[in-house]
Amino acid sequence: MTAATVEAPKAPEAENRRIAPVSWKSAVTLGVVTALFAVLLLVAPHAGDARFALSTSGDFFIIPVIVVPAMGTAWGCLVLAALAAVGAGLFTARGLRTPAWVPGVAAFAILLGFLSWAAAGSPRDLSIVGLLSGAVLLSVPLVYGALGGVLSERAGIVNIAIEGQLLAGAFTAAIVGSLTDSPYAGALAAVLAGMLVSLVLGLFTITYHVNQVIVGVVLNVLVIGLTSFLYSQVLVPDAATLNTTTRFPRVGIPLLENIPVIGPVLFDQTIIVYLMFVAVGLVWFALFRTRWGLRVRAVGEHPLAADTVGIDVVRTRYNALLWAGAVAGLGGAFYTVVSLSQFNREMTAGAGFIALAAVIFGKWHPVRAALAGLLFGFASNLQSVLSVVGSPVPSQFMLMVPYVVTILAVAGLVGRSRPPAAEGIPYVKG
Amino acid sequence: MTAGPDTEHEPTQDRWATALQEIASARWTVAVGAVVLAVLVGSVMIAFTDEGVQEASVYFFSRPSDTFAALGDAIGGAYSALFRGSVYNNRAETFAQAIRPLTETLNYATPLIAAGLGVAVAFRAGLFNIGGQGQMLLAAAAAGWVGFGVKGLPFPLHLLLALVAGIAAGAVWAGIAGLLKARTGAHEVIVTIMLNYVGFYLVFYMLSTPGLLRAPGSANPKTPPTAESAQLPHLVGERFTLHWGFVLALLAVVGVWWLLNRSSLGFQFRAVGQNPRAARVAGIDVPRATTIAMLFAGGLVGLAGASQVLGSVTNGFSSDIDAGIGFDAITVALLGGSGPWGVLAAGILFGAFKAGGSTMQVSEGVPDEIVLVVQSLIVLFIAAPPLVRAIFRLPHPGTRKRPGAGDRRRAAKKKEVTA
């Protein structure tokens, strides 16, 4: 066995960065965020009322529009967040870990305060249902992409090519969906296209041991080039037959869809969205409760050890990678058979990279990664909703949020984010 | 990617056979093979999507010659347009017009070389700089801001100040990633990708806010034109767009060569890139080398951004000023083997692709995205020499295996691919 494979998994700085059992990071981060919010409220006070709409017409009962004084609510939320920060500080000072609900309360308080500050004085209602259901929709490709990322990275293959898998999925779903007039066929084709990208990624990284990041980056360029070329050469001249899909219809789940707020958000969606929630559970189950998942994780953490006990490393990696491509490809279908009914050049617009960010932010765990995907979807939808209400924050800064959050996450400010140990290292059987 | 066969272990072969084998298994043969393969795939794509070929292929079995003629037309037309657009236009009337495509190629190559060097320096230090887009945008914003915002400076001084501002901005943006990697171990791939987006939105915000980068009175997110005193002068006369940025890129090539091969700092970069543990044991400050390597990388990419704003796009720019060069630079660096001279050659080749691609689109109707496909295929093939060797049946370097040699060689190859 080569020496490199054995030694490389440990980062050289690992010894230096061993953190104390109880770290002040979360308390300090909460304090800083709260202080920033206080500065915002002091520098740019906003008079007026904030109006939140919670109901849609089909609900069991109608919740009236909630009108609150903006600044009062914002300051109240600030106090709550400050209490949470102090609480986190007290926990840390006593040598206890801060429980997860403390930052949760702080985040919710700051979000609510920020919303009422931003919506203050606007004549329009800020529709909470619109905000949340839009967030779910926007996060669909992110969650699928993140699940694909988790699957392949758990097996030790860095998946920078999520963007390519999404785009390939969107493209094939558009063509096949248009030709067959069936969104189901389109989605199936997207799955196959995602797997094809995975197969190429596997061929170069697993079989030829090429650097996985390089192949991922180049595959993205290749898919962008191929789909754009074929789009202008084949799809545009014949758009009526090749680039006009039938979209998945919305299927409301009876009774559940009439519950105020969560009904329209979660239970009046297309099958792709329901499938997304199922997929999160399935990936979690497959990775952590089955023999297959144990093998995948073993191969990603310590391929040599896995090989020693008789696991076929190459096969397992291909297998996980193909599943990853299938899931990410299905996410790509969202663009052309759910969201729009046609393909456009480079229409994924970097969603694959946000999905990658969600993988890291979610610490390579399917459920957390999916939640991170939802969070990023929420952030980008918040931006568009606020621009409708007329928010004073420039939209560009709202759009930056997922990326800045990810940088903070990998820099360890939001808890350590540790990748699978053997990630990025080709396995050469000795 | 090992250098060549161990000749001393093959005494039975005569000198010519050895020489031939050396050529056939050399790194550049693989590079040429990769380019040929990629161009072939490109031809297939052009052929399959060409209307003439499709029409002729309907009656292929009754008159196959038509299909082949159409094939030749489509592929030959596309590649001859590529040549006319990038090297020598044989349809032009005067020599100056005929040679113009070549200067266009060098013009396109300028930022590719500079940014390619930025990616290559990072590569050598074991860092993967995917943040070219963000670094170029920040550099363009800084150089542009000095270029039109600072008034009253005379010509060379103003230009120099704008260049320094651009290079510094690129260096700072990449330095964030280097510093985070050095201090917290945050993976530079992730951080640079994220900084691309942060940089884009930041520059877009500045472009759409009056008083920052946006031209006064303009309705679009676009800057005012660069002042005359901050522009890079034309290199070979007013009629050609080629400017002194190309000379700066050439100087950067020499500088990077000196840095990597002759300076102690470059030695530290390479040592860290090869094996950070060994470098630390040898007394090299690894975090410091990482941070400085990223600063250099960002500065070089910043030069690309500044030369765009001060030389090529002087009438005001918008948020697409990076023009994908940040990502092209990765392919340039990979094709160039992360060495300065290789980057120079690869940059000129890709510059030719860019210059010729637009001619191909205008005169033959072949979308210039085909260039993206060919470029990415080249890099894929380059990165996997065993694949190219298998296709062309080239001998593997050092086919005769000694016990233990294969392991070492494989380990060496892995290093190189990883670096």
PDB file of N, CA, C and O in Angstrom, chain A residues 158-165 167 197 200-201 204-205 210-226 353, chain B residues 38 119 123 128 130 193 327-335 350 371-384:
ATOM      1  N   VAL A 158     -15.248  13.925  -3.937  1.00  0.00           N
ATOM      2  CA  VAL A 158     -15.667  15.323  -3.906  1.00  0.00           C
ATOM      3  C   VAL A 158     -16.570  15.577  -5.103  1.00  0.00           C
ATOM      4  O   VAL A 158     -16.211  15.260  -6.229  1.00  0.00           O
ATOM      5  N   ASN A 159     -17.744  16.118  -4.848  1.00  0.00           N
ATOM      6  CA  ASN A 159     -18.668  16.314  -5.960  1.00  0.00           C
ATOM      7  C   ASN A 159     -18.862  17.799  -6.252  1.00  0.00           C
ATOM      8  O   ASN A 159     -19.838  18.408  -5.834  1.00  0.00           O
ATOM      9  N   ILE A 160     -17.901  18.368  -6.995  1.00  0.00           N
ATOM     10  CA  ILE A 160     -18.064  19.757  -7.425  1.00  0.00           C
ATOM     11  C   ILE A 160     -19.009  19.784  -8.620  1.00  0.00           C
ATOM     12  O   ILE A 160     -19.495  20.825  -9.032  1.00  0.00           O
ATOM     13  N   ALA A 161     -19.273  18.612  -9.209  1.00  0.00           N
ATOM     14  CA  ALA A 161     -20.037  18.558 -10.453  1.00  0.00           C
ATOM     15  C   ALA A 161     -21.538  18.576 -10.214  1.00  0.00           C
ATOM     16  O   ALA A 161     -22.296  18.292 -11.136  1.00  0.00           O
ATOM     17  N   ILE A 162     -21.993  18.899  -8.995  1.00  0.00           N
ATOM     18  CA  ILE A 162     -23.444  18.952  -8.752  1.00  0.00           C
ATOM     19  C   ILE A 162     -24.101  19.886  -9.766  1.00  0.00           C
ATOM     20  O   ILE A 162     -25.145  19.581 -10.333  1.00  0.00           O
ATOM     21  N   GLU A 163     -23.454  21.039  -9.989  1.00  0.00           N
ATOM     22  CA  GLU A 163     -23.979  22.006 -10.957  1.00  0.00           C
ATOM     23  C   GLU A 163     -24.184  21.340 -12.321  1.00  0.00           C
ATOM     24  O   GLU A 163     -25.225  21.505 -12.953  1.00  0.00           O
ATOM     25  N   GLY A 164     -23.194  20.569 -12.760  1.00  0.00           N
ATOM     26  CA  GLY A 164     -23.297  19.885 -14.044  1.00  0.00           C
ATOM     27  C   GLY A 164     -24.411  18.859 -14.034  1.00  0.00           C
ATOM     28  O   GLY A 164     -25.139  18.710 -15.014  1.00  0.00           O
ATOM     29  N   GLN A 165     -24.562  18.156 -12.910  1.00  0.00           N
ATOM     30  CA  GLN A 165     -25.623  17.151 -12.835  1.00  0.00           C
ATOM     31  C   GLN A 165     -26.996  17.806 -12.888  1.00  0.00           C
ATOM     32  O   GLN A 165     -27.897  17.328 -13.588  1.00  0.00           O
ATOM     33  N   LEU A 167     -27.709  20.702 -14.271  1.00  0.00           N
ATOM     34  CA  LEU A 167     -27.932  21.276 -15.602  1.00  0.00           C
ATOM     35  C   LEU A 167     -28.221  20.182 -16.621  1.00  0.00           C
ATOM     36  O   LEU A 167     -29.124  20.314 -17.459  1.00  0.00           O
ATOM     37  N   VAL A 197     -23.452  11.929 -15.914  1.00  0.00           N
ATOM     38  CA  VAL A 197     -22.398  12.848 -15.459  1.00  0.00           C
ATOM     39  C   VAL A 197     -21.588  12.183 -14.349  1.00  0.00           C
ATOM     40  O   VAL A 197     -20.354  12.248 -14.322  1.00  0.00           O
ATOM     41  N   VAL A 200     -19.087   9.680 -15.762  1.00  0.00           N
ATOM     42  CA  VAL A 200     -17.870  10.300 -16.286  1.00  0.00           C
ATOM     43  C   VAL A 200     -16.964  10.719 -15.128  1.00  0.00           C
ATOM     44  O   VAL A 200     -15.760  10.473 -15.131  1.00  0.00           O
ATOM     45  N   LEU A 201     -17.602  11.325 -14.108  1.00  0.00           N
ATOM     46  CA  LEU A 201     -16.832  11.731 -12.922  1.00  0.00           C
ATOM     47  C   LEU A 201     -16.137  10.521 -12.311  1.00  0.00           C
ATOM     48  O   LEU A 201     -14.951  10.574 -11.964  1.00  0.00           O
ATOM     49  N   PHE A 204     -13.102   9.128 -14.438  1.00  0.00           N
ATOM     50  CA  PHE A 204     -11.845   9.858 -14.315  1.00  0.00           C
ATOM     51  C   PHE A 204     -11.293   9.819 -12.894  1.00  0.00           C
ATOM     52  O   PHE A 204     -10.090   9.700 -12.702  1.00  0.00           O
ATOM     53  N   THR A 205     -12.161   9.922 -11.889  1.00  0.00           N
ATOM     54  CA  THR A 205     -11.626  10.017 -10.534  1.00  0.00           C
ATOM     55  C   THR A 205     -11.356   8.644  -9.928  1.00  0.00           C
ATOM     56  O   THR A 205     -10.349   8.462  -9.246  1.00  0.00           O
ATOM     57  N   VAL A 210      -7.696  10.766 -11.290  1.00  0.00           N
ATOM     58  CA  VAL A 210      -7.459  12.187 -11.525  1.00  0.00           C
ATOM     59  C   VAL A 210      -8.015  12.973 -10.338  1.00  0.00           C
ATOM     60  O   VAL A 210      -8.980  12.535  -9.702  1.00  0.00           O
ATOM     61  N   ASN A 211      -7.413  14.092 -10.045  1.00  0.00           N
ATOM     62  CA  ASN A 211      -7.875  14.946  -8.953  1.00  0.00           C
ATOM     63  C   ASN A 211      -9.370  15.245  -9.103  1.00  0.00           C
ATOM     64  O   ASN A 211      -9.837  15.698 -10.146  1.00  0.00           O
ATOM     65  N   GLN A 212     -10.107  14.969  -8.023  1.00  0.00           N
ATOM     66  CA  GLN A 212     -11.574  15.032  -8.116  1.00  0.00           C
ATOM     67  C   GLN A 212     -12.096  16.449  -8.295  1.00  0.00           C
ATOM     68  O   GLN A 212     -13.095  16.664  -8.976  1.00  0.00           O
ATOM     69  N   VAL A 213     -11.416  17.411  -7.673  1.00  0.00           N
ATOM     70  CA  VAL A 213     -11.874  18.795  -7.810  1.00  0.00           C
ATOM     71  C   VAL A 213     -11.700  19.256  -9.262  1.00  0.00           C
ATOM     72  O   VAL A 213     -12.588  19.887  -9.842  1.00  0.00           O
ATOM     73  N   ILE A 214     -10.561  18.896  -9.853  1.00  0.00           N
ATOM     74  CA  ILE A 214     -10.316  19.300 -11.237  1.00  0.00           C
ATOM     75  C   ILE A 214     -11.395  18.721 -12.148  1.00  0.00           C
ATOM     76  O   ILE A 214     -12.004  19.432 -12.947  1.00  0.00           O
ATOM     77  N   VAL A 215     -11.644  17.423 -12.016  1.00  0.00           N
ATOM     78  CA  VAL A 215     -12.645  16.796 -12.888  1.00  0.00           C
ATOM     79  C   VAL A 215     -14.004  17.437 -12.672  1.00  0.00           C
ATOM     80  O   VAL A 215     -14.730  17.719 -13.633  1.00  0.00           O
ATOM     81  N   GLY A 216     -14.332  17.708 -11.411  1.00  0.00           N
ATOM     82  CA  GLY A 216     -15.626  18.321 -11.131  1.00  0.00           C
ATOM     83  C   GLY A 216     -15.766  19.672 -11.820  1.00  0.00           C
ATOM     84  O   GLY A 216     -16.760  19.939 -12.495  1.00  0.00           O
ATOM     85  N   VAL A 217     -14.741  20.518 -11.660  1.00  0.00           N
ATOM     86  CA  VAL A 217     -14.792  21.848 -12.272  1.00  0.00           C
ATOM     87  C   VAL A 217     -14.913  21.737 -13.785  1.00  0.00           C
ATOM     88  O   VAL A 217     -15.740  22.406 -14.421  1.00  0.00           O
ATOM     89  N   VAL A 218     -14.086  20.854 -14.368  1.00  0.00           N
ATOM     90  CA  VAL A 218     -14.084  20.740 -15.823  1.00  0.00           C
ATOM     91  C   VAL A 218     -15.400  20.159 -16.327  1.00  0.00           C
ATOM     92  O   VAL A 218     -15.929  20.595 -17.353  1.00  0.00           O
ATOM     93  N   LEU A 219     -15.958  19.200 -15.573  1.00  0.00           N
ATOM     94  CA  LEU A 219     -17.246  18.620 -15.987  1.00  0.00           C
ATOM     95  C   LEU A 219     -18.332  19.690 -16.022  1.00  0.00           C
ATOM     96  O   LEU A 219     -19.184  19.694 -16.917  1.00  0.00           O
ATOM     97  N   ASN A 220     -18.294  20.597 -15.040  1.00  0.00           N
ATOM     98  CA  ASN A 220     -19.276  21.685 -15.056  1.00  0.00           C
ATOM     99  C   ASN A 220     -19.158  22.495 -16.339  1.00  0.00           C
ATOM    100  O   ASN A 220     -20.153  22.789 -16.995  1.00  0.00           O
ATOM    101  N   VAL A 221     -17.907  22.856 -16.693  1.00  0.00           N
ATOM    102  CA  VAL A 221     -17.706  23.626 -17.921  1.00  0.00           C
ATOM    103  C   VAL A 221     -18.183  22.820 -19.129  1.00  0.00           C
ATOM    104  O   VAL A 221     -18.845  23.344 -20.032  1.00  0.00           O
ATOM    105  N   LEU A 222     -17.875  21.520 -19.112  1.00  0.00           N
ATOM    106  CA  LEU A 222     -18.260  20.670 -20.242  1.00  0.00           C
ATOM    107  C   LEU A 222     -19.778  20.628 -20.390  1.00  0.00           C
ATOM    108  O   LEU A 222     -20.310  20.779 -21.503  1.00  0.00           O
ATOM    109  N   VAL A 223     -20.476  20.440 -19.278  1.00  0.00           N
ATOM    110  CA  VAL A 223     -21.938  20.350 -19.368  1.00  0.00           C
ATOM    111  C   VAL A 223     -22.525  21.697 -19.797  1.00  0.00           C
ATOM    112  O   VAL A 223     -23.439  21.749 -20.621  1.00  0.00           O
ATOM    113  N   ILE A 224     -21.970  22.786 -19.254  1.00  0.00           N
ATOM    114  CA  ILE A 224     -22.459  24.104 -19.676  1.00  0.00           C
ATOM    115  C   ILE A 224     -22.249  24.273 -21.177  1.00  0.00           C
ATOM    116  O   ILE A 224     -23.158  24.683 -21.913  1.00  0.00           O
ATOM    117  N   GLY A 225     -21.037  23.918 -21.658  1.00  0.00           N
ATOM    118  CA  GLY A 225     -20.739  24.044 -23.083  1.00  0.00           C
ATOM    119  C   GLY A 225     -21.657  23.181 -23.934  1.00  0.00           C
ATOM    120  O   GLY A 225     -22.260  23.651 -24.901  1.00  0.00           O
ATOM    121  N   LEU A 226     -21.802  21.911 -23.546  1.00  0.00           N
ATOM    122  CA  LEU A 226     -22.624  20.977 -24.331  1.00  0.00           C
ATOM    123  C   LEU A 226     -24.076  21.430 -24.389  1.00  0.00           C
ATOM    124  O   LEU A 226     -24.671  21.504 -25.468  1.00  0.00           O
ATOM    125  N   PHE A 353     -23.497  25.048  -6.765  1.00  0.00           N
ATOM    126  CA  PHE A 353     -22.497  25.484  -5.796  1.00  0.00           C
ATOM    127  C   PHE A 353     -23.148  25.814  -4.460  1.00  0.00           C
ATOM    128  O   PHE A 353     -22.554  25.599  -3.408  1.00  0.00           O
TER     129      PHE A 353
ATOM    130  N   ALA B  38      -9.826  16.131 -28.478  1.00  0.00           N
ATOM    131  CA  ALA B  38     -10.882  17.094 -28.186  1.00  0.00           C
ATOM    132  C   ALA B  38     -11.400  17.738 -29.462  1.00  0.00           C
ATOM    133  O   ALA B  38     -12.609  17.912 -29.643  1.00  0.00           O
ATOM    134  N   VAL B 119      -3.541  30.949 -11.160  1.00  0.00           N
ATOM    135  CA  VAL B 119      -3.997  29.621 -10.766  1.00  0.00           C
ATOM    136  C   VAL B 119      -2.797  28.678 -10.630  1.00  0.00           C
ATOM    137  O   VAL B 119      -2.727  27.861  -9.703  1.00  0.00           O
ATOM    138  N   PHE B 123      -1.538  26.402  -7.541  1.00  0.00           N
ATOM    139  CA  PHE B 123      -1.390  24.955  -7.743  1.00  0.00           C
ATOM    140  C   PHE B 123      -0.069  24.464  -7.185  1.00  0.00           C
ATOM    141  O   PHE B 123       0.011  23.453  -6.501  1.00  0.00           O
ATOM    142  N   PHE B 128      -5.879  25.199  -4.626  1.00  0.00           N
ATOM    143  CA  PHE B 128      -6.682  25.214  -5.841  1.00  0.00           C
ATOM    144  C   PHE B 128      -7.492  26.509  -5.844  1.00  0.00           C
ATOM    145  O   PHE B 128      -8.433  26.668  -5.085  1.00  0.00           O
ATOM    146  N   ILE B 130     -10.081  28.493  -7.291  1.00  0.00           N
ATOM    147  CA  ILE B 130     -11.221  28.549  -8.214  1.00  0.00           C
ATOM    148  C   ILE B 130     -11.818  29.942  -8.177  1.00  0.00           C
ATOM    149  O   ILE B 130     -12.816  30.226  -8.821  1.00  0.00           O
ATOM    150  N   ILE B 193     -14.814  29.543  -4.088  1.00  0.00           N
ATOM    151  CA  ILE B 193     -16.092  29.484  -4.832  1.00  0.00           C
ATOM    152  C   ILE B 193     -17.088  30.467  -4.211  1.00  0.00           C
ATOM    153  O   ILE B 193     -17.740  31.251  -4.905  1.00  0.00           O
ATOM    154  N   PHE B 327     -12.531  31.085 -14.812  1.00  0.00           N
ATOM    155  CA  PHE B 327     -12.638  29.636 -14.954  1.00  0.00           C
ATOM    156  C   PHE B 327     -11.755  29.128 -16.085  1.00  0.00           C
ATOM    157  O   PHE B 327     -11.150  28.067 -15.976  1.00  0.00           O
ATOM    158  N   ASP B 328     -11.671  29.900 -17.185  1.00  0.00           N
ATOM    159  CA  ASP B 328     -10.770  29.505 -18.264  1.00  0.00           C
ATOM    160  C   ASP B 328      -9.348  29.383 -17.740  1.00  0.00           C
ATOM    161  O   ASP B 328      -8.577  28.537 -18.194  1.00  0.00           O
ATOM    162  N   ALA B 329      -8.996  30.250 -16.773  1.00  0.00           N
ATOM    163  CA  ALA B 329      -7.636  30.244 -16.252  1.00  0.00           C
ATOM    164  C   ALA B 329      -7.283  28.895 -15.647  1.00  0.00           C
ATOM    165  O   ALA B 329      -6.128  28.460 -15.731  1.00  0.00           O
ATOM    166  N   ILE B 330      -8.285  28.231 -15.055  1.00  0.00           N
ATOM    167  CA  ILE B 330      -8.011  26.909 -14.476  1.00  0.00           C
ATOM    168  C   ILE B 330      -7.607  25.948 -15.575  1.00  0.00           C
ATOM    169  O   ILE B 330      -6.619  25.213 -15.459  1.00  0.00           O
ATOM    170  N   THR B 331      -8.356  25.967 -16.682  1.00  0.00           N
ATOM    171  CA  THR B 331      -8.015  25.062 -17.780  1.00  0.00           C
ATOM    172  C   THR B 331      -6.665  25.430 -18.381  1.00  0.00           C
ATOM    173  O   THR B 331      -5.895  24.563 -18.758  1.00  0.00           O
ATOM    174  N   VAL B 332      -6.380  26.738 -18.450  1.00  0.00           N
ATOM    175  CA  VAL B 332      -5.081  27.165 -18.974  1.00  0.00           C
ATOM    176  C   VAL B 332      -3.959  26.629 -18.093  1.00  0.00           C
ATOM    177  O   VAL B 332      -2.978  26.065 -18.588  1.00  0.00           O
ATOM    178  N   ALA B 333      -4.118  26.775 -16.791  1.00  0.00           N
ATOM    179  CA  ALA B 333      -3.066  26.328 -15.873  1.00  0.00           C
ATOM    180  C   ALA B 333      -2.884  24.820 -15.953  1.00  0.00           C
ATOM    181  O   ALA B 333      -1.762  24.317 -15.936  1.00  0.00           O
ATOM    182  N   LEU B 334      -3.996  24.084 -16.068  1.00  0.00           N
ATOM    183  CA  LEU B 334      -3.887  22.624 -16.137  1.00  0.00           C
ATOM    184  C   LEU B 334      -3.215  22.200 -17.430  1.00  0.00           C
ATOM    185  O   LEU B 334      -2.324  21.349 -17.452  1.00  0.00           O
ATOM    186  N   LEU B 335      -3.652  22.815 -18.542  1.00  0.00           N
ATOM    187  CA  LEU B 335      -3.055  22.459 -19.831  1.00  0.00           C
ATOM    188  C   LEU B 335      -1.580  22.822 -19.840  1.00  0.00           C
ATOM    189  O   LEU B 335      -0.757  22.115 -20.400  1.00  0.00           O
ATOM    190  N   PHE B 350      -5.695  29.051 -26.047  1.00  0.00           N
ATOM    191  CA  PHE B 350      -7.088  29.331 -25.695  1.00  0.00           C
ATOM    192  C   PHE B 350      -7.507  30.721 -26.173  1.00  0.00           C
ATOM    193  O   PHE B 350      -8.674  30.951 -26.486  1.00  0.00           O
ATOM    194  N   VAL B 371     -16.391  25.921 -28.319  1.00  0.00           N
ATOM    195  CA  VAL B 371     -15.053  26.165 -27.787  1.00  0.00           C
ATOM    196  C   VAL B 371     -14.959  25.705 -26.332  1.00  0.00           C
ATOM    197  O   VAL B 371     -13.983  25.091 -25.921  1.00  0.00           O
ATOM    198  N   LEU B 372     -16.032  25.982 -25.567  1.00  0.00           N
ATOM    199  CA  LEU B 372     -16.067  25.526 -24.171  1.00  0.00           C
ATOM    200  C   LEU B 372     -15.942  24.006 -24.096  1.00  0.00           C
ATOM    201  O   LEU B 372     -15.203  23.469 -23.279  1.00  0.00           O
ATOM    202  N   VAL B 373     -16.681  23.342 -24.986  1.00  0.00           N
ATOM    203  CA  VAL B 373     -16.668  21.882 -24.988  1.00  0.00           C
ATOM    204  C   VAL B 373     -15.254  21.393 -25.282  1.00  0.00           C
ATOM    205  O   VAL B 373     -14.711  20.538 -24.563  1.00  0.00           O
ATOM    206  N   VAL B 374     -14.654  21.945 -26.353  1.00  0.00           N
ATOM    207  CA  VAL B 374     -13.317  21.488 -26.752  1.00  0.00           C
ATOM    208  C   VAL B 374     -12.316  21.767 -25.622  1.00  0.00           C
ATOM    209  O   VAL B 374     -11.515  20.895 -25.262  1.00  0.00           O
ATOM    210  N   GLN B 375     -12.400  22.961 -25.031  1.00  0.00           N
ATOM    211  CA  GLN B 375     -11.473  23.304 -23.956  1.00  0.00           C
ATOM    212  C   GLN B 375     -11.583  22.335 -22.788  1.00  0.00           C
ATOM    213  O   GLN B 375     -10.580  21.825 -22.290  1.00  0.00           O
ATOM    214  N   SER B 376     -12.836  22.080 -22.360  1.00  0.00           N
ATOM    215  CA  SER B 376     -12.964  21.228 -21.180  1.00  0.00           C
ATOM    216  C   SER B 376     -12.537  19.799 -21.500  1.00  0.00           C
ATOM    217  O   SER B 376     -11.962  19.121 -20.643  1.00  0.00           O
ATOM    218  N   LEU B 377     -12.797  19.357 -22.747  1.00  0.00           N
ATOM    219  CA  LEU B 377     -12.354  18.002 -23.109  1.00  0.00           C
ATOM    220  C   LEU B 377     -10.838  17.916 -23.090  1.00  0.00           C
ATOM    221  O   LEU B 377     -10.262  16.935 -22.616  1.00  0.00           O
ATOM    222  N   ILE B 378     -10.175  18.973 -23.597  1.00  0.00           N
ATOM    223  CA  ILE B 378      -8.711  18.970 -23.585  1.00  0.00           C
ATOM    224  C   ILE B 378      -8.210  18.731 -22.168  1.00  0.00           C
ATOM    225  O   ILE B 378      -7.362  17.876 -21.919  1.00  0.00           O
ATOM    226  N   VAL B 379      -8.786  19.480 -21.221  1.00  0.00           N
ATOM    227  CA  VAL B 379      -8.292  19.362 -19.848  1.00  0.00           C
ATOM    228  C   VAL B 379      -8.591  17.986 -19.274  1.00  0.00           C
ATOM    229  O   VAL B 379      -7.758  17.381 -18.605  1.00  0.00           O
ATOM    230  N   LEU B 380      -9.791  17.470 -19.574  1.00  0.00           N
ATOM    231  CA  LEU B 380     -10.123  16.123 -19.079  1.00  0.00           C
ATOM    232  C   LEU B 380      -9.113  15.104 -19.584  1.00  0.00           C
ATOM    233  O   LEU B 380      -8.604  14.277 -18.836  1.00  0.00           O
ATOM    234  N   PHE B 381      -8.811  15.187 -20.884  1.00  0.00           N
ATOM    235  CA  PHE B 381      -7.889  14.205 -21.454  1.00  0.00           C
ATOM    236  C   PHE B 381      -6.484  14.401 -20.902  1.00  0.00           C
ATOM    237  O   PHE B 381      -5.774  13.438 -20.608  1.00  0.00           O
ATOM    238  N   ILE B 382      -6.082  15.681 -20.751  1.00  0.00           N
ATOM    239  CA  ILE B 382      -4.751  15.962 -20.212  1.00  0.00           C
ATOM    240  C   ILE B 382      -4.613  15.371 -18.815  1.00  0.00           C
ATOM    241  O   ILE B 382      -3.574  14.853 -18.437  1.00  0.00           O
ATOM    242  N   ALA B 383      -5.707  15.491 -18.057  1.00  0.00           N
ATOM    243  CA  ALA B 383      -5.629  15.068 -16.664  1.00  0.00           C
ATOM    244  C   ALA B 383      -5.561  13.554 -16.542  1.00  0.00           C
ATOM    245  O   ALA B 383      -5.211  13.043 -15.492  1.00  0.00           O
ATOM    246  N   ALA B 384      -5.927  12.841 -17.576  1.00  0.00           N
ATOM    247  CA  ALA B 384      -5.922  11.379 -17.498  1.00  0.00           C
ATOM    248  C   ALA B 384      -5.025  10.797 -18.585  1.00  0.00           C
ATOM    249  O   ALA B 384      -5.513  10.249 -19.573  1.00  0.00           O
TER     250      ALA B 384
END
